[in-house]
Tab-separated table of C-alpha atoms and ligand atoms in Angstrom:
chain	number	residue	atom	x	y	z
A	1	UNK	CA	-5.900	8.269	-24.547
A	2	UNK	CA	-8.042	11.041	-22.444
A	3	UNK	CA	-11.148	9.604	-20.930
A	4	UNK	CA	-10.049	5.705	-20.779
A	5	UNK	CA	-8.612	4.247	-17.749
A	6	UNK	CA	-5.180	2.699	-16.992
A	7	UNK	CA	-4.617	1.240	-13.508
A	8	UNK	CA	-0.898	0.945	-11.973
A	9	UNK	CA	-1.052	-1.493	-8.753
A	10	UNK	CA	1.806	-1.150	-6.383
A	11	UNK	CA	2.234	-3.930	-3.064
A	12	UNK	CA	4.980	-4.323	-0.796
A	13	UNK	CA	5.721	-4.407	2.778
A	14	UNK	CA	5.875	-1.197	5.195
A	15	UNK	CA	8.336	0.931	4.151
A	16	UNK	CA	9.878	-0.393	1.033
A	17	UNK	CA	9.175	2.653	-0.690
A	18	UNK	CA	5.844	1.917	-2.309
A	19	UNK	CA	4.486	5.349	-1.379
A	20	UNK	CA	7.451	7.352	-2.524
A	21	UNK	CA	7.029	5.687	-5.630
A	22	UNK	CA	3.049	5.738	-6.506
A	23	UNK	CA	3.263	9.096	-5.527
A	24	UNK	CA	6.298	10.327	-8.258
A	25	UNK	CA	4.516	7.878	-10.549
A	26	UNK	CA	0.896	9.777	-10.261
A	27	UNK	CA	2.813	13.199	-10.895
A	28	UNK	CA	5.135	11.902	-13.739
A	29	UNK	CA	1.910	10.382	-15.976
A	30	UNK	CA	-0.629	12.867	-13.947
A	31	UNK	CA	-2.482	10.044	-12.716
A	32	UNK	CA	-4.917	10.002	-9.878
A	33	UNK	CA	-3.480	8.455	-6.418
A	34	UNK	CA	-5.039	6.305	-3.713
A	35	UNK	CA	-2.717	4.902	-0.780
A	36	UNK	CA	-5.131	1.871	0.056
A	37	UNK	CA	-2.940	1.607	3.355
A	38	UNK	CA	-5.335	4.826	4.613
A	39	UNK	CA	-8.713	3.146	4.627
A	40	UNK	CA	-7.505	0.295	6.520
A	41	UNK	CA	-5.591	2.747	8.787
A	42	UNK	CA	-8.552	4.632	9.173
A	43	UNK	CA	-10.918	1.746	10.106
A	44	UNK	CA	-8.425	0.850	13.570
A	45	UNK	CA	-7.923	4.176	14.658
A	46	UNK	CA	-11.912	4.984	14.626
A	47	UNK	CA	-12.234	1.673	16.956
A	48	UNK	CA	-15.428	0.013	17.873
A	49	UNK	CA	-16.917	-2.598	15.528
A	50	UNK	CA	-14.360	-3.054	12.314
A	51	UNK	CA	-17.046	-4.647	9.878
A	52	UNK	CA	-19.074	-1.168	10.666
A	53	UNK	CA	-16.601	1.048	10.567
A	54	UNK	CA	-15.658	-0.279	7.375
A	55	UNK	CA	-19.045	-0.150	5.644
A	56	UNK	CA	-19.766	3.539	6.374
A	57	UNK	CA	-16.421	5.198	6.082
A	58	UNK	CA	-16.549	8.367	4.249
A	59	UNK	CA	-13.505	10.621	2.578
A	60	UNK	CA	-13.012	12.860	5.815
A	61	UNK	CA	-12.234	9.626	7.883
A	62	UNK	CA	-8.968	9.773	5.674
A	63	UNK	CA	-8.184	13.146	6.448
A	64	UNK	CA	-7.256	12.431	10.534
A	65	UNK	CA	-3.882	13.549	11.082
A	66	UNK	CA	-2.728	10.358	13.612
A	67	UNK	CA	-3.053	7.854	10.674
A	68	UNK	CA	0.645	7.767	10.215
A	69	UNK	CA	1.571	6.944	13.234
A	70	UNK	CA	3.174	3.264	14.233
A	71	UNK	CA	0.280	2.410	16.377
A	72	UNK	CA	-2.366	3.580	13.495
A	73	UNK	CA	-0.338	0.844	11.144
A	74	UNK	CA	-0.443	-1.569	13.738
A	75	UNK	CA	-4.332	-1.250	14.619
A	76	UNK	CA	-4.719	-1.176	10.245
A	77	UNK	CA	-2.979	-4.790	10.362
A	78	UNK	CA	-4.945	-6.372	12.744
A	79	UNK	CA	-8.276	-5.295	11.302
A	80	UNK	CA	-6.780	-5.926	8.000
A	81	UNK	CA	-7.129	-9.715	8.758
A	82	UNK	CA	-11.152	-9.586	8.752
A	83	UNK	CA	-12.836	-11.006	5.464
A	84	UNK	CA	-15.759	-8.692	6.422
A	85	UNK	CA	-13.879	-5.477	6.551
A	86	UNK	CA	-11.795	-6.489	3.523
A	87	UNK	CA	-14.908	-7.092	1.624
A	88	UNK	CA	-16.556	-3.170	2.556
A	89	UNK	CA	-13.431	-1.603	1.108
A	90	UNK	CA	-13.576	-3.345	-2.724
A	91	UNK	CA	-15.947	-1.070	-4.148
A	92	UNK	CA	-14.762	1.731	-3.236
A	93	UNK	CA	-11.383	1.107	-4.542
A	94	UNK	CA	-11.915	-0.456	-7.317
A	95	UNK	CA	-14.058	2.385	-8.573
A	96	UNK	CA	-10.869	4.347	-7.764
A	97	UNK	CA	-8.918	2.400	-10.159
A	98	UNK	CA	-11.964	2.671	-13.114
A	99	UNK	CA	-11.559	6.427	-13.245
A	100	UNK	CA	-10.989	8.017	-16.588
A	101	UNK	CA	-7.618	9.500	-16.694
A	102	UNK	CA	-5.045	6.967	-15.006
A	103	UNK	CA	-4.810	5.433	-11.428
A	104	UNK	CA	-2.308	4.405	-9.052
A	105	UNK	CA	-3.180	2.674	-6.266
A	106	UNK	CA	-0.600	0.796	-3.383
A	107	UNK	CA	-0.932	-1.309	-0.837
A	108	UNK	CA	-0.526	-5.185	-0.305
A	109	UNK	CA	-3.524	-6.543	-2.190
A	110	UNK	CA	-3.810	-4.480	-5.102
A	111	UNK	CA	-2.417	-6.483	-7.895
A	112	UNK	CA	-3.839	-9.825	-6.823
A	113	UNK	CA	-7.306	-8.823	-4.960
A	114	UNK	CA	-8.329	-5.406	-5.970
A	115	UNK	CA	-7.233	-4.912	-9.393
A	116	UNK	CA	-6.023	-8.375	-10.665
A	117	UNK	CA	-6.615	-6.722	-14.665
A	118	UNK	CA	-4.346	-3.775	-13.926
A	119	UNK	CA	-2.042	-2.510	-16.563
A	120	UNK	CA	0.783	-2.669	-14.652
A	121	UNK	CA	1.842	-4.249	-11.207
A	122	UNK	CA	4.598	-3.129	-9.436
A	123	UNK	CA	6.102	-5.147	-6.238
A	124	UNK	CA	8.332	-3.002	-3.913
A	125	UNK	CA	9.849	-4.278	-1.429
A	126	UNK	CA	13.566	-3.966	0.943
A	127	UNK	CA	15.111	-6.366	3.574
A	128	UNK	CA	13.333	-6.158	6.795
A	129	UNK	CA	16.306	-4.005	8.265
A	130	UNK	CA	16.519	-1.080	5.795
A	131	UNK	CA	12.987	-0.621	5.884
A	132	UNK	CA	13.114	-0.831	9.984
A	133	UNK	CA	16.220	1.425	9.628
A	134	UNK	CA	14.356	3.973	6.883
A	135	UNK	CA	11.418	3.677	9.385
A	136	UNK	CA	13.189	4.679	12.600
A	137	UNK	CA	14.523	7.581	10.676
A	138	UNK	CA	11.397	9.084	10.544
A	139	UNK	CA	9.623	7.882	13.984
A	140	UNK	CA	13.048	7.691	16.394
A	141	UNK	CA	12.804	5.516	19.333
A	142	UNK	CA	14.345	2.642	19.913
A	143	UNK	CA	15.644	1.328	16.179
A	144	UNK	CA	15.546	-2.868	17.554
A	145	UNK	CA	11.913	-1.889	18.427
A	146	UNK	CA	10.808	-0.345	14.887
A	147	UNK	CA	12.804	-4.072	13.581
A	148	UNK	CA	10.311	-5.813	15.709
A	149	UNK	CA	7.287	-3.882	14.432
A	150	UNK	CA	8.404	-4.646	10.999
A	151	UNK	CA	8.976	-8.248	11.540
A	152	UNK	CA	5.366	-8.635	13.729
A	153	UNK	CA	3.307	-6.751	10.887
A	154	UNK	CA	5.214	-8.354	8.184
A	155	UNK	CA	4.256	-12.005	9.336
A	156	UNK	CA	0.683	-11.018	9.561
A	157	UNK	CA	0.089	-9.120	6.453
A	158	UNK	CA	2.283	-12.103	4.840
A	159	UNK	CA	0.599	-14.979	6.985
A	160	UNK	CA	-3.253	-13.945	6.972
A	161	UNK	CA	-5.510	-16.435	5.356
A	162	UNK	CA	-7.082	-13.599	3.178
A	163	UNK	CA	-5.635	-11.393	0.599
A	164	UNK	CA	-2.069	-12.000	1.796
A	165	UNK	CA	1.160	-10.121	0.548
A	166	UNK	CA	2.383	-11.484	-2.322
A	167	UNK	CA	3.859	-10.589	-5.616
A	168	UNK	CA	1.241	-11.214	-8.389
A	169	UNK	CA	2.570	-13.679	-10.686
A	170	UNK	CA	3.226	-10.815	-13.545
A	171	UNK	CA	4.485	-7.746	-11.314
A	172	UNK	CA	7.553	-6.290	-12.001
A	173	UNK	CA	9.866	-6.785	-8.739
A	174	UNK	CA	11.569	-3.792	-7.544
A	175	UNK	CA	14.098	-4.353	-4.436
A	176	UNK	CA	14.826	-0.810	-3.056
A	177	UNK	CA	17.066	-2.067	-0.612
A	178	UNK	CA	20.232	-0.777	-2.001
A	179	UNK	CA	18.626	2.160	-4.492
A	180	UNK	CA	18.135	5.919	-4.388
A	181	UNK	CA	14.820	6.855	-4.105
A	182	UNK	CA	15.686	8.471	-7.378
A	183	UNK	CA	16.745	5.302	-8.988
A	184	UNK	CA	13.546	3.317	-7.668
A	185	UNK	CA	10.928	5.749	-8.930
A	186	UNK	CA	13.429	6.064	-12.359
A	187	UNK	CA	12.801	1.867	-12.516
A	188	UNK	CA	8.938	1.959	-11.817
A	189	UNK	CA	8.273	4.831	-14.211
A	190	UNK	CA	10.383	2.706	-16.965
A	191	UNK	CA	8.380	-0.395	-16.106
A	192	UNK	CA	4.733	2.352	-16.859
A	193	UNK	CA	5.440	3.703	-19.488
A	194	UNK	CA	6.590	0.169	-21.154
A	195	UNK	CA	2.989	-0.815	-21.083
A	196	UNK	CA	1.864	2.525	-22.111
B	201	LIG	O1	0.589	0.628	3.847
B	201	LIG	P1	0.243	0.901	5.269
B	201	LIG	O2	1.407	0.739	6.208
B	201	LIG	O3	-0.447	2.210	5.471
B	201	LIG	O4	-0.828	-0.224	5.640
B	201	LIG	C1	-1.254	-0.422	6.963
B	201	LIG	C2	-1.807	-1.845	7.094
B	201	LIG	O5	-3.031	-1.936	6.363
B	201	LIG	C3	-0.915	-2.923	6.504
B	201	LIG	O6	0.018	-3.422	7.433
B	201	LIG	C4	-1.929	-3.994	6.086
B	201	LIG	O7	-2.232	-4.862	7.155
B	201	LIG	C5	-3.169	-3.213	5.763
B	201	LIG	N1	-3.378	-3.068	4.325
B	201	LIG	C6	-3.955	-4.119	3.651
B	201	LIG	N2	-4.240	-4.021	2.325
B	201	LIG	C7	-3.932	-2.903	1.661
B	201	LIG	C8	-3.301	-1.820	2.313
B	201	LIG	C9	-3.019	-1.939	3.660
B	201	LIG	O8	-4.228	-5.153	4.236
B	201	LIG	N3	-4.242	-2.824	0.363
């Protein structure tokens, strides 16, 4: 199957897991991997105009090392809610997803907005308090405050008028609020490799 394409989209809310997963996936089939999350993370942290930003980022825009960080996902949200800077982003990934060889790509709009014709859609997701909880694990602070976070960017990735999260109609659902990261990767590469 060398040389055509196959295109695994994977949405969910912060910290389900979707990461984690699209990353074992891309290793276990050798696919390539783009976390979509980045580009909008890298548009807020660069500030100034969005719609710009947007339209001329380049590959080492990607590479800053504070796009992790709460306030980086925070900043991605809000610009994430602009038509405009939704729009400059398309190409780019959806010529991602084209490549010969296999793709993975996650984030919120992949199987409904980006790559609607995927092969396979994937929907992680976890109850708002194990993601807060698997969250404040990493980041530390004050765990109510992480919940909050969660809740706020939740309602407006869920709640904006364009490209919302949502399951596509024909994505396999995977709740990862009571698995093993083990077990949730073991589920999504079963779901791949039943549409291989
Ligand atoms: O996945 P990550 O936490 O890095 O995403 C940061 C923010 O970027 C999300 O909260 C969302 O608002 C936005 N985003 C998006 N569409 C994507 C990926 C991320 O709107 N495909």
């Amino acid at each position: 199957m060398a040389g055509l394409s196959f295109t695994v989209a994977i949405d969910g809310p912060a910290a389900a897991g979707k990461g984690t997963i699209a990353r074992a996936v891309a290793a276990h089939f050798g696919f390539a991997h783009l976390d979509t999350g980045l580009l909008y993370r890298a548009v807020g942290a660069k500030g100034g105009d969005p719609v710009a930003v947007a339209r001329g980022l380049t590959a080492a825009d990607l590479e800053r090392d504070d796009l992790r960080s709460l306030a980086a996902g925070q900043a991605a949200s809000r610009v994430a809610v602009n038509p405009e800077v939704r729009a400059a982003l398309i190409a780019f990934q959806r010529a991602f997803a084209r490549q010969p060889g296999g793709a993975v790509l996650d984030g919120r709009d992949i199987g409904t907005v980006i790559c609607p014709e995927a092969d396979v859609k994937l929907y992680v997701t976890a109850s708002p308090e194990v993601r807060a909880h698997r969250r404040w694990l990493e980041v530390g602070g004050d765990e109510a405050v992480v919940l909050a976070e969660v809740r706020e960017r939740d309602a407006r990735d869920m709640g904006r008028a364009d490209a919302p999260l949502r399951a596509a109609a024909d994505a396999v659902v995977i709740d990862t609020s009571e698995m093993s990261i083990d077990a949730a990767v073991a589920a999504a590469v079963k779901a791949v490799q039943a549409r291989r």
